[in-house]
Structure formats: C-alpha cells, structure tokens
C-alpha cells in the first residue's frame, strides 16, 4: 500500500490567526509607544529632587506634619481639602522626623502612584479595545501637559485618580458579571477617593448616569429591580 504523501507547503491550509495577535507593524509600534511611556516616567525622576517646592506641596506637608503630631484637621488647624492624604503620609513623618528630605520621599510615593495609574489605565483600555490602544492611552496621559506638573508634586490628585481608576475597573467587572460584591467594592473605592478630593463626585455622577440610562432600557420588572438594587448598593457603599 502506498504511503500517503504529505501536502506541499503551498497546499496546506493556513493556520488560524489569533484574534489578539499583533502584526509586525503593530508590534513595532507597541515597542515605540512603550519606550515613550518609560521615557515620560524617567523624566520625572530628576524632578523629584530638582523641582522647587510648590505652594500646595508646602501646605500638604505642613498639614501632614500637624496630623503626625496629633493635631486634628478642621479643629486644630484649617485645611480646605479632605484629610485622608495627611493621615496616609503621617507615618512618613513619624519615621523620618523633621527632615527636609521628606519632600523627596513624598514625591517618590507620588511617582509610584503615577506608575500604578498608567498600569491601571492600560488595563482598562486593553479590556475595552486591545493592547495597543491600552499603550496609546497610557502614553497620551503620560505626556498630557495639563497633568504634567501635578504628576511629580505632592498632591491628593494622584492617589485619588488611582482609586477612581481601580473603582472604575471594579465597576466594569460588576456590570459584566452583575456582581453585587463588585458594585459594593466600586462604590467603596470611590467613597475612599472622596476623602482625598471632592472632585470624585464627577466620576460618581457619571457612573450613576450609567444606571439611570440603563434603567430606561429595561424591559422587565425583574431586570429593573436588579438594576435598582445594584444602584443602591453602589451609592450605599459610597455613602458609608
């Protein structure tokens, strides 16, 4: 019996392409964009030491020093911002004492927040679109001039932005899985972010509108009841 001959390369069926596989040009572009992101982070490193302290930074450090020495915001000293940043930074004063180099340590913590913000933004954009879009989103944010100065100074905006993005990610997971625990987590994360800056109310309003618009599209009482329940869980966790 003749043995079956193998098909020539030209006759073989082509392998199915992976839907997430990147072509050569996209892989090259991804490397370039990643290099630009790393450059944007690297540029901020010398600014931690060389940039002069801003007025807001001095105010935040003084409030942190006061909290570290047992003073209570709004009772023992005036401050226009919510107090969470000062309580989070107080252990740094407890460890370092009254050392001017604390500004470098505090700015280093802010740089860590920047890196985590870019990673979380990449994660969200990748889930919504693809890895290249995730890299492009992180690259655009890292070079946004409006965000440039505030992204190496000591500001509550950075940990607030990180908490909002993590909360948005949990909200996306909750909406996809209809998970009540994720809705609670998303609301709680935004609630904690509001202890850093009241501007958290803007993303809270946006996510609440998602529920409102979705409620208008519900066709059954059971679906409407589920949507309203998840809304109350989300807002209740934020309020608590």
PDB file of C-alpha atoms in Angstrom:
ATOM      1  CA  UNK A   1       0.000   0.000   0.000  1.00  0.00           C
ATOM      2  CA  UNK A   2       1.333   3.381  -0.932  1.00  0.00           C
ATOM      3  CA  UNK A   3       2.030   5.679   1.986  1.00  0.00           C
ATOM      4  CA  UNK A   4       0.147   8.980   1.833  1.00  0.00           C
ATOM      5  CA  UNK A   5       2.375  11.797   0.766  1.00  0.00           C
ATOM      6  CA  UNK A   6       2.439  14.968   2.837  1.00  0.00           C
ATOM      7  CA  UNK A   7       0.988  18.047   1.270  1.00  0.00           C
ATOM      8  CA  UNK A   8       3.449  20.630  -0.007  1.00  0.00           C
ATOM      9  CA  UNK A   9       3.665  23.859   1.934  1.00  0.00           C
ATOM     10  CA  UNK A  10       1.635  25.682  -0.679  1.00  0.00           C
ATOM     11  CA  UNK A  11      -1.209  23.156  -0.352  1.00  0.00           C
ATOM     12  CA  UNK A  12      -1.503  23.126   3.406  1.00  0.00           C
ATOM     13  CA  UNK A  13      -4.400  25.027   4.939  1.00  0.00           C
ATOM     14  CA  UNK A  14      -3.237  28.217   6.652  1.00  0.00           C
ATOM     15  CA  UNK A  15      -3.197  28.227  10.421  1.00  0.00           C
ATOM     16  CA  UNK A  16      -5.959  30.208  12.052  1.00  0.00           C
ATOM     17  CA  UNK A  17      -4.710  33.571  13.180  1.00  0.00           C
ATOM     18  CA  UNK A  18      -5.134  34.509  16.786  1.00  0.00           C
ATOM     19  CA  UNK A  19      -7.621  37.359  17.179  1.00  0.00           C
ATOM     20  CA  UNK A  20      -5.342  39.011  19.756  1.00  0.00           C
ATOM     21  CA  UNK A  21      -2.123  38.521  17.800  1.00  0.00           C
ATOM     22  CA  UNK A  22      -0.383  41.693  16.682  1.00  0.00           C
ATOM     23  CA  UNK A  23       1.071  42.097  13.234  1.00  0.00           C
ATOM     24  CA  UNK A  24       4.728  43.094  12.736  1.00  0.00           C
ATOM     25  CA  UNK A  25       3.895  46.787  12.300  1.00  0.00           C
ATOM     26  CA  UNK A  26       1.706  46.812  15.440  1.00  0.00           C
ATOM     27  CA  UNK A  27       4.408  45.048  17.471  1.00  0.00           C
ATOM     28  CA  UNK A  28       6.937  47.649  16.330  1.00  0.00           C
ATOM     29  CA  UNK A  29       4.552  50.482  17.190  1.00  0.00           C
ATOM     30  CA  UNK A  30       3.847  48.944  20.603  1.00  0.00           C
ATOM     31  CA  UNK A  31       7.575  48.912  21.413  1.00  0.00           C
ATOM     32  CA  UNK A  32       7.917  52.559  20.402  1.00  0.00           C
ATOM     33  CA  UNK A  33       4.917  53.621  22.490  1.00  0.00           C
ATOM     34  CA  UNK A  34       6.170  51.622  25.492  1.00  0.00           C
ATOM     35  CA  UNK A  35       9.577  53.310  25.164  1.00  0.00           C
ATOM     36  CA  UNK A  36       7.865  56.723  25.155  1.00  0.00           C
ATOM     37  CA  UNK A  37       5.940  55.835  28.320  1.00  0.00           C
ATOM     38  CA  UNK A  38       9.136  54.737  30.085  1.00  0.00           C
ATOM     39  CA  UNK A  39      10.816  57.956  28.945  1.00  0.00           C
ATOM     40  CA  UNK A  40       7.967  60.039  30.383  1.00  0.00           C
ATOM     41  CA  UNK A  41       8.359  58.268  33.745  1.00  0.00           C
ATOM     42  CA  UNK A  42      12.153  58.598  33.655  1.00  0.00           C
ATOM     43  CA  UNK A  43      11.963  62.355  33.005  1.00  0.00           C
ATOM     44  CA  UNK A  44      10.012  62.789  36.220  1.00  0.00           C
ATOM     45  CA  UNK A  45      12.688  61.103  38.365  1.00  0.00           C
ATOM     46  CA  UNK A  46      15.189  64.033  38.442  1.00  0.00           C
ATOM     47  CA  UNK A  47      12.280  66.425  39.018  1.00  0.00           C
ATOM     48  CA  UNK A  48      11.680  64.703  42.358  1.00  0.00           C
ATOM     49  CA  UNK A  49      14.963  66.197  43.608  1.00  0.00           C
ATOM     50  CA  UNK A  50      15.463  69.282  41.438  1.00  0.00           C
ATOM     51  CA  UNK A  51      11.999  70.861  41.087  1.00  0.00           C
ATOM     52  CA  UNK A  52      11.429  73.667  43.641  1.00  0.00           C
ATOM     53  CA  UNK A  53       8.665  73.003  46.178  1.00  0.00           C
ATOM     54  CA  UNK A  54       5.289  74.365  45.152  1.00  0.00           C
ATOM     55  CA  UNK A  55       2.933  76.270  47.420  1.00  0.00           C
ATOM     56  CA  UNK A  56       0.445  73.383  47.504  1.00  0.00           C
ATOM     57  CA  UNK A  57       3.214  70.919  48.368  1.00  0.00           C
ATOM     58  CA  UNK A  58       4.306  73.009  51.345  1.00  0.00           C
ATOM     59  CA  UNK A  59       0.686  73.234  52.512  1.00  0.00           C
ATOM     60  CA  UNK A  60       0.210  69.461  52.236  1.00  0.00           C
ATOM     61  CA  UNK A  61       3.478  68.754  54.073  1.00  0.00           C
ATOM     62  CA  UNK A  62       2.607  71.185  56.871  1.00  0.00           C
ATOM     63  CA  UNK A  63      -0.830  69.585  57.302  1.00  0.00           C
ATOM     64  CA  UNK A  64       0.794  66.136  57.349  1.00  0.00           C
ATOM     65  CA  UNK A  65       3.271  67.336  59.994  1.00  0.00           C
ATOM     66  CA  UNK A  66       0.367  68.609  62.101  1.00  0.00           C
ATOM     67  CA  UNK A  67      -1.512  65.301  61.848  1.00  0.00           C
ATOM     68  CA  UNK A  68       1.681  63.384  62.678  1.00  0.00           C
ATOM     69  CA  UNK A  69       1.928  65.468  65.879  1.00  0.00           C
ATOM     70  CA  UNK A  70      -1.612  64.630  66.973  1.00  0.00           C
ATOM     71  CA  UNK A  71      -3.476  67.653  65.650  1.00  0.00           C
ATOM     72  CA  UNK A  72      -6.954  67.199  64.169  1.00  0.00           C
ATOM     73  CA  UNK A  73      -7.840  68.788  60.808  1.00  0.00           C
ATOM     74  CA  UNK A  74     -10.557  71.486  60.941  1.00  0.00           C
ATOM     75  CA  UNK A  75     -10.322  71.502  64.756  1.00  0.00           C
ATOM     76  CA  UNK A  76      -6.687  72.383  65.437  1.00  0.00           C
ATOM     77  CA  UNK A  77      -5.758  73.794  62.032  1.00  0.00           C
ATOM     78  CA  UNK A  78      -7.551  74.934  58.891  1.00  0.00           C
ATOM     79  CA  UNK A  79      -7.377  72.954  55.665  1.00  0.00           C
ATOM     80  CA  UNK A  80      -9.548  73.183  52.568  1.00  0.00           C
ATOM     81  CA  UNK A  81      -9.014  69.571  51.444  1.00  0.00           C
ATOM     82  CA  UNK A  82     -10.336  66.277  52.819  1.00  0.00           C
ATOM     83  CA  UNK A  83      -7.886  64.749  55.322  1.00  0.00           C
ATOM     84  CA  UNK A  84      -7.030  61.266  54.022  1.00  0.00           C
ATOM     85  CA  UNK A  85      -3.758  62.287  52.312  1.00  0.00           C
ATOM     86  CA  UNK A  86      -2.397  63.677  55.571  1.00  0.00           C
ATOM     87  CA  UNK A  87      -3.217  60.548  57.547  1.00  0.00           C
ATOM     88  CA  UNK A  88      -1.658  58.352  54.847  1.00  0.00           C
ATOM     89  CA  UNK A  89       1.532  60.441  54.815  1.00  0.00           C
ATOM     90  CA  UNK A  90       1.784  60.897  58.595  1.00  0.00           C
ATOM     91  CA  UNK A  91       3.753  57.639  59.134  1.00  0.00           C
ATOM     92  CA  UNK A  92       6.459  59.019  56.824  1.00  0.00           C
ATOM     93  CA  UNK A  93       6.950  61.937  59.227  1.00  0.00           C
ATOM     94  CA  UNK A  94       6.938  59.521  62.143  1.00  0.00           C
ATOM     95  CA  UNK A  95       9.779  57.543  60.525  1.00  0.00           C
ATOM     96  CA  UNK A  96      11.889  60.405  59.145  1.00  0.00           C
ATOM     97  CA  UNK A  97      11.257  63.118  61.705  1.00  0.00           C
ATOM     98  CA  UNK A  98      11.558  66.779  60.781  1.00  0.00           C
ATOM     99  CA  UNK A  99      13.905  66.246  57.840  1.00  0.00           C
ATOM    100  CA  UNK A 100      13.585  68.356  54.685  1.00  0.00           C
ATOM    101  CA  UNK A 101      14.412  65.294  52.616  1.00  0.00           C
ATOM    102  CA  UNK A 102      10.894  64.116  53.354  1.00  0.00           C
ATOM    103  CA  UNK A 103       9.800  66.039  50.273  1.00  0.00           C
ATOM    104  CA  UNK A 104      11.836  63.627  48.129  1.00  0.00           C
ATOM    105  CA  UNK A 105      10.276  60.610  49.817  1.00  0.00           C
ATOM    106  CA  UNK A 106       6.767  62.031  49.431  1.00  0.00           C
ATOM    107  CA  UNK A 107       7.395  62.806  45.765  1.00  0.00           C
ATOM    108  CA  UNK A 108       8.700  59.265  45.298  1.00  0.00           C
ATOM    109  CA  UNK A 109       5.403  57.939  46.654  1.00  0.00           C
ATOM    110  CA  UNK A 110       3.579  60.166  44.170  1.00  0.00           C
ATOM    111  CA  UNK A 111       5.756  58.723  41.360  1.00  0.00           C
ATOM    112  CA  UNK A 112       4.685  55.239  42.438  1.00  0.00           C
ATOM    113  CA  UNK A 113       1.058  56.405  42.149  1.00  0.00           C
ATOM    114  CA  UNK A 114       1.797  57.649  38.617  1.00  0.00           C
ATOM    115  CA  UNK A 115       3.164  54.251  37.562  1.00  0.00           C
ATOM    116  CA  UNK A 116       0.139  52.467  39.029  1.00  0.00           C
ATOM    117  CA  UNK A 117      -2.215  54.948  37.323  1.00  0.00           C
ATOM    118  CA  UNK A 118      -0.639  54.243  33.926  1.00  0.00           C
ATOM    119  CA  UNK A 119      -0.826  50.490  34.517  1.00  0.00           C
ATOM    120  CA  UNK A 120      -4.482  50.677  35.546  1.00  0.00           C
ATOM    121  CA  UNK A 121      -5.365  52.889  32.582  1.00  0.00           C
ATOM    122  CA  UNK A 122      -3.637  50.389  30.272  1.00  0.00           C
ATOM    123  CA  UNK A 123      -5.637  47.581  31.871  1.00  0.00           C
ATOM    124  CA  UNK A 124      -8.955  49.355  31.310  1.00  0.00           C
ATOM    125  CA  UNK A 125      -8.216  50.410  27.720  1.00  0.00           C
ATOM    126  CA  UNK A 126      -6.934  46.937  26.870  1.00  0.00           C
ATOM    127  CA  UNK A 127     -10.125  45.350  28.208  1.00  0.00           C
ATOM    128  CA  UNK A 128     -12.260  47.777  26.184  1.00  0.00           C
ATOM    129  CA  UNK A 129     -10.223  47.618  22.962  1.00  0.00           C
ATOM    130  CA  UNK A 130      -6.808  45.938  22.555  1.00  0.00           C
ATOM    131  CA  UNK A 131      -3.245  46.041  23.982  1.00  0.00           C
ATOM    132  CA  UNK A 132      -2.030  48.679  21.507  1.00  0.00           C
ATOM    133  CA  UNK A 133      -4.900  51.007  22.448  1.00  0.00           C
ATOM    134  CA  UNK A 134      -4.015  50.470  26.096  1.00  0.00           C
ATOM    135  CA  UNK A 135      -0.434  51.559  25.476  1.00  0.00           C
ATOM    136  CA  UNK A 136      -1.561  54.578  23.453  1.00  0.00           C
ATOM    137  CA  UNK A 137      -3.923  55.656  26.248  1.00  0.00           C
ATOM    138  CA  UNK A 138      -1.134  55.436  28.831  1.00  0.00           C
ATOM    139  CA  UNK A 139       1.243  57.297  26.513  1.00  0.00           C
ATOM    140  CA  UNK A 140      -1.229  60.139  25.913  1.00  0.00           C
ATOM    141  CA  UNK A 141      -1.827  60.566  29.643  1.00  0.00           C
ATOM    142  CA  UNK A 142       1.896  60.472  30.495  1.00  0.00           C
ATOM    143  CA  UNK A 143       2.566  63.422  28.140  1.00  0.00           C
ATOM    144  CA  UNK A 144      -0.609  65.425  28.839  1.00  0.00           C
ATOM    145  CA  UNK A 145       0.623  68.942  29.653  1.00  0.00           C
ATOM    146  CA  UNK A 146      -2.328  69.657  31.940  1.00  0.00           C
ATOM    147  CA  UNK A 147      -1.278  66.691  34.077  1.00  0.00           C
ATOM    148  CA  UNK A 148       2.489  67.157  33.809  1.00  0.00           C
ATOM    149  CA  UNK A 149       3.284  69.376  36.789  1.00  0.00           C
ATOM    150  CA  UNK A 150       0.782  67.774  39.127  1.00  0.00           C
ATOM    151  CA  UNK A 151       2.235  64.357  38.313  1.00  0.00           C
ATOM    152  CA  UNK A 152       5.531  64.889  40.135  1.00  0.00           C
ATOM    153  CA  UNK A 153       4.358  67.112  43.001  1.00  0.00           C
ATOM    154  CA  UNK A 154       2.809  66.074  46.308  1.00  0.00           C
ATOM    155  CA  UNK A 155      -0.892  66.249  45.546  1.00  0.00           C
ATOM    156  CA  UNK A 156      -4.024  64.393  46.556  1.00  0.00           C
ATOM    157  CA  UNK A 157      -4.988  64.199  42.860  1.00  0.00           C
ATOM    158  CA  UNK A 158      -2.636  61.272  42.248  1.00  0.00           C
ATOM    159  CA  UNK A 159      -3.870  58.739  44.855  1.00  0.00           C
ATOM    160  CA  UNK A 160      -7.414  59.952  44.112  1.00  0.00           C
ATOM    161  CA  UNK A 161      -7.004  59.233  40.386  1.00  0.00           C
ATOM    162  CA  UNK A 162      -5.593  55.797  41.177  1.00  0.00           C
ATOM    163  CA  UNK A 163      -8.547  54.915  43.418  1.00  0.00           C
ATOM    164  CA  UNK A 164     -11.023  56.187  40.815  1.00  0.00           C
ATOM    165  CA  UNK A 165      -9.464  54.055  38.067  1.00  0.00           C
ATOM    166  CA  UNK A 166      -9.438  50.958  40.282  1.00  0.00           C
ATOM    167  CA  UNK A 167     -13.058  51.703  41.188  1.00  0.00           C
ATOM    168  CA  UNK A 168     -13.921  52.072  37.503  1.00  0.00           C
ATOM    169  CA  UNK A 169     -12.308  48.704  36.794  1.00  0.00           C
ATOM    170  CA  UNK A 170     -14.373  47.051  39.536  1.00  0.00           C
ATOM    171  CA  UNK A 171     -17.482  48.780  38.172  1.00  0.00           C
ATOM    172  CA  UNK A 172     -16.765  47.371  34.706  1.00  0.00           C
ATOM    173  CA  UNK A 173     -16.352  43.894  36.196  1.00  0.00           C
ATOM    174  CA  UNK A 174     -19.559  44.297  38.185  1.00  0.00           C
ATOM    175  CA  UNK A 175     -21.527  45.416  35.132  1.00  0.00           C
ATOM    176  CA  UNK A 176     -20.280  42.485  33.075  1.00  0.00           C
ATOM    177  CA  UNK A 177     -20.870  39.847  35.762  1.00  0.00           C
ATOM    178  CA  UNK A 178     -23.811  41.561  37.507  1.00  0.00           C
ATOM    179  CA  UNK A 179     -21.816  41.044  40.693  1.00  0.00           C
ATOM    180  CA  UNK A 180     -23.186  42.768  43.767  1.00  0.00           C
ATOM    181  CA  UNK A 181     -19.894  42.436  45.637  1.00  0.00           C
ATOM    182  CA  UNK A 182     -18.096  44.258  42.807  1.00  0.00           C
ATOM    183  CA  UNK A 183     -20.692  47.044  42.833  1.00  0.00           C
ATOM    184  CA  UNK A 184     -20.076  47.410  46.577  1.00  0.00           C
ATOM    185  CA  UNK A 185     -16.311  47.471  46.025  1.00  0.00           C
ATOM    186  CA  UNK A 186     -16.598  50.071  43.243  1.00  0.00           C
ATOM    187  CA  UNK A 187     -18.735  52.359  45.378  1.00  0.00           C
ATOM    188  CA  UNK A 188     -16.444  51.940  48.395  1.00  0.00           C
ATOM    189  CA  UNK A 189     -13.336  52.782  46.355  1.00  0.00           C
ATOM    190  CA  UNK A 190     -14.939  55.985  45.081  1.00  0.00           C
ATOM    191  CA  UNK A 191     -16.027  56.782  48.618  1.00  0.00           C
ATOM    192  CA  UNK A 192     -12.454  56.488  49.881  1.00  0.00           C
ATOM    193  CA  UNK A 193     -11.271  58.601  46.927  1.00  0.00           C
ATOM    194  CA  UNK A 194     -13.669  61.349  48.029  1.00  0.00           C
ATOM    195  CA  UNK A 195     -11.691  61.571  51.311  1.00  0.00           C
ATOM    196  CA  UNK A 196      -8.793  62.733  49.130  1.00  0.00           C
ATOM    197  CA  UNK A 197     -10.631  65.220  46.887  1.00  0.00           C
ATOM    198  CA  UNK A 198     -14.282  66.155  46.493  1.00  0.00           C
ATOM    199  CA  UNK A 199     -13.768  66.091  42.708  1.00  0.00           C
ATOM    200  CA  UNK A 200     -14.554  62.362  42.996  1.00  0.00           C
ATOM    201  CA  UNK A 201     -18.207  63.428  42.751  1.00  0.00           C
ATOM    202  CA  UNK A 202     -17.766  63.900  38.982  1.00  0.00           C
ATOM    203  CA  UNK A 203     -16.967  60.231  38.160  1.00  0.00           C
ATOM    204  CA  UNK A 204     -19.570  59.183  40.748  1.00  0.00           C
ATOM    205  CA  UNK A 205     -22.193  61.164  38.826  1.00  0.00           C
ATOM    206  CA  UNK A 206     -21.049  59.638  35.525  1.00  0.00           C
ATOM    207  CA  UNK A 207     -21.315  56.060  36.784  1.00  0.00           C
ATOM    208  CA  UNK A 208     -24.691  56.797  38.379  1.00  0.00           C
ATOM    209  CA  UNK A 209     -25.941  58.010  34.986  1.00  0.00           C
ATOM    210  CA  UNK A 210     -24.996  54.587  33.587  1.00  0.00           C
ATOM    211  CA  UNK A 211     -27.576  53.077  35.928  1.00  0.00           C
ATOM    212  CA  UNK A 212     -30.164  55.743  35.087  1.00  0.00           C
ATOM    213  CA  UNK A 213     -29.825  55.297  31.339  1.00  0.00           C
ATOM    214  CA  UNK A 214     -29.803  51.515  31.657  1.00  0.00           C
ATOM    215  CA  UNK A 215     -32.915  51.597  33.801  1.00  0.00           C
ATOM    216  CA  UNK A 216     -34.796  53.330  30.983  1.00  0.00           C
ATOM    217  CA  UNK A 217     -33.912  50.417  28.661  1.00  0.00           C
ATOM    218  CA  UNK A 218     -35.101  47.635  30.968  1.00  0.00           C
ATOM    219  CA  UNK A 219     -37.977  45.603  29.554  1.00  0.00           C
ATOM    220  CA  UNK A 220     -38.962  43.506  32.561  1.00  0.00           C
ATOM    221  CA  UNK A 221     -39.714  44.208  36.201  1.00  0.00           C
ATOM    222  CA  UNK A 222     -37.098  41.676  37.338  1.00  0.00           C
ATOM    223  CA  UNK A 223     -34.363  43.369  35.319  1.00  0.00           C
ATOM    224  CA  UNK A 224     -35.470  46.777  36.557  1.00  0.00           C
ATOM    225  CA  UNK A 225     -35.464  45.557  40.159  1.00  0.00           C
ATOM    226  CA  UNK A 226     -31.956  44.118  39.744  1.00  0.00           C
ATOM    227  CA  UNK A 227     -30.670  47.353  38.237  1.00  0.00           C
ATOM    228  CA  UNK A 228     -32.099  49.499  41.031  1.00  0.00           C
ATOM    229  CA  UNK A 229     -30.748  47.108  43.679  1.00  0.00           C
ATOM    230  CA  UNK A 230     -27.241  47.354  42.232  1.00  0.00           C
ATOM    231  CA  UNK A 231     -27.560  51.145  42.071  1.00  0.00           C
ATOM    232  CA  UNK A 232     -28.486  51.347  45.758  1.00  0.00           C
ATOM    233  CA  UNK A 233     -25.593  49.024  46.642  1.00  0.00           C
ATOM    234  CA  UNK A 234     -23.154  51.192  44.662  1.00  0.00           C
ATOM    235  CA  UNK A 235     -24.353  54.503  46.135  1.00  0.00           C
ATOM    236  CA  UNK A 236     -24.765  52.997  49.608  1.00  0.00           C
ATOM    237  CA  UNK A 237     -21.153  51.783  49.652  1.00  0.00           C
ATOM    238  CA  UNK A 238     -20.006  55.243  48.548  1.00  0.00           C
ATOM    239  CA  UNK A 239     -22.044  56.932  51.275  1.00  0.00           C
ATOM    240  CA  UNK A 240     -20.814  54.615  54.031  1.00  0.00           C
TER     241      UNK A 240
END
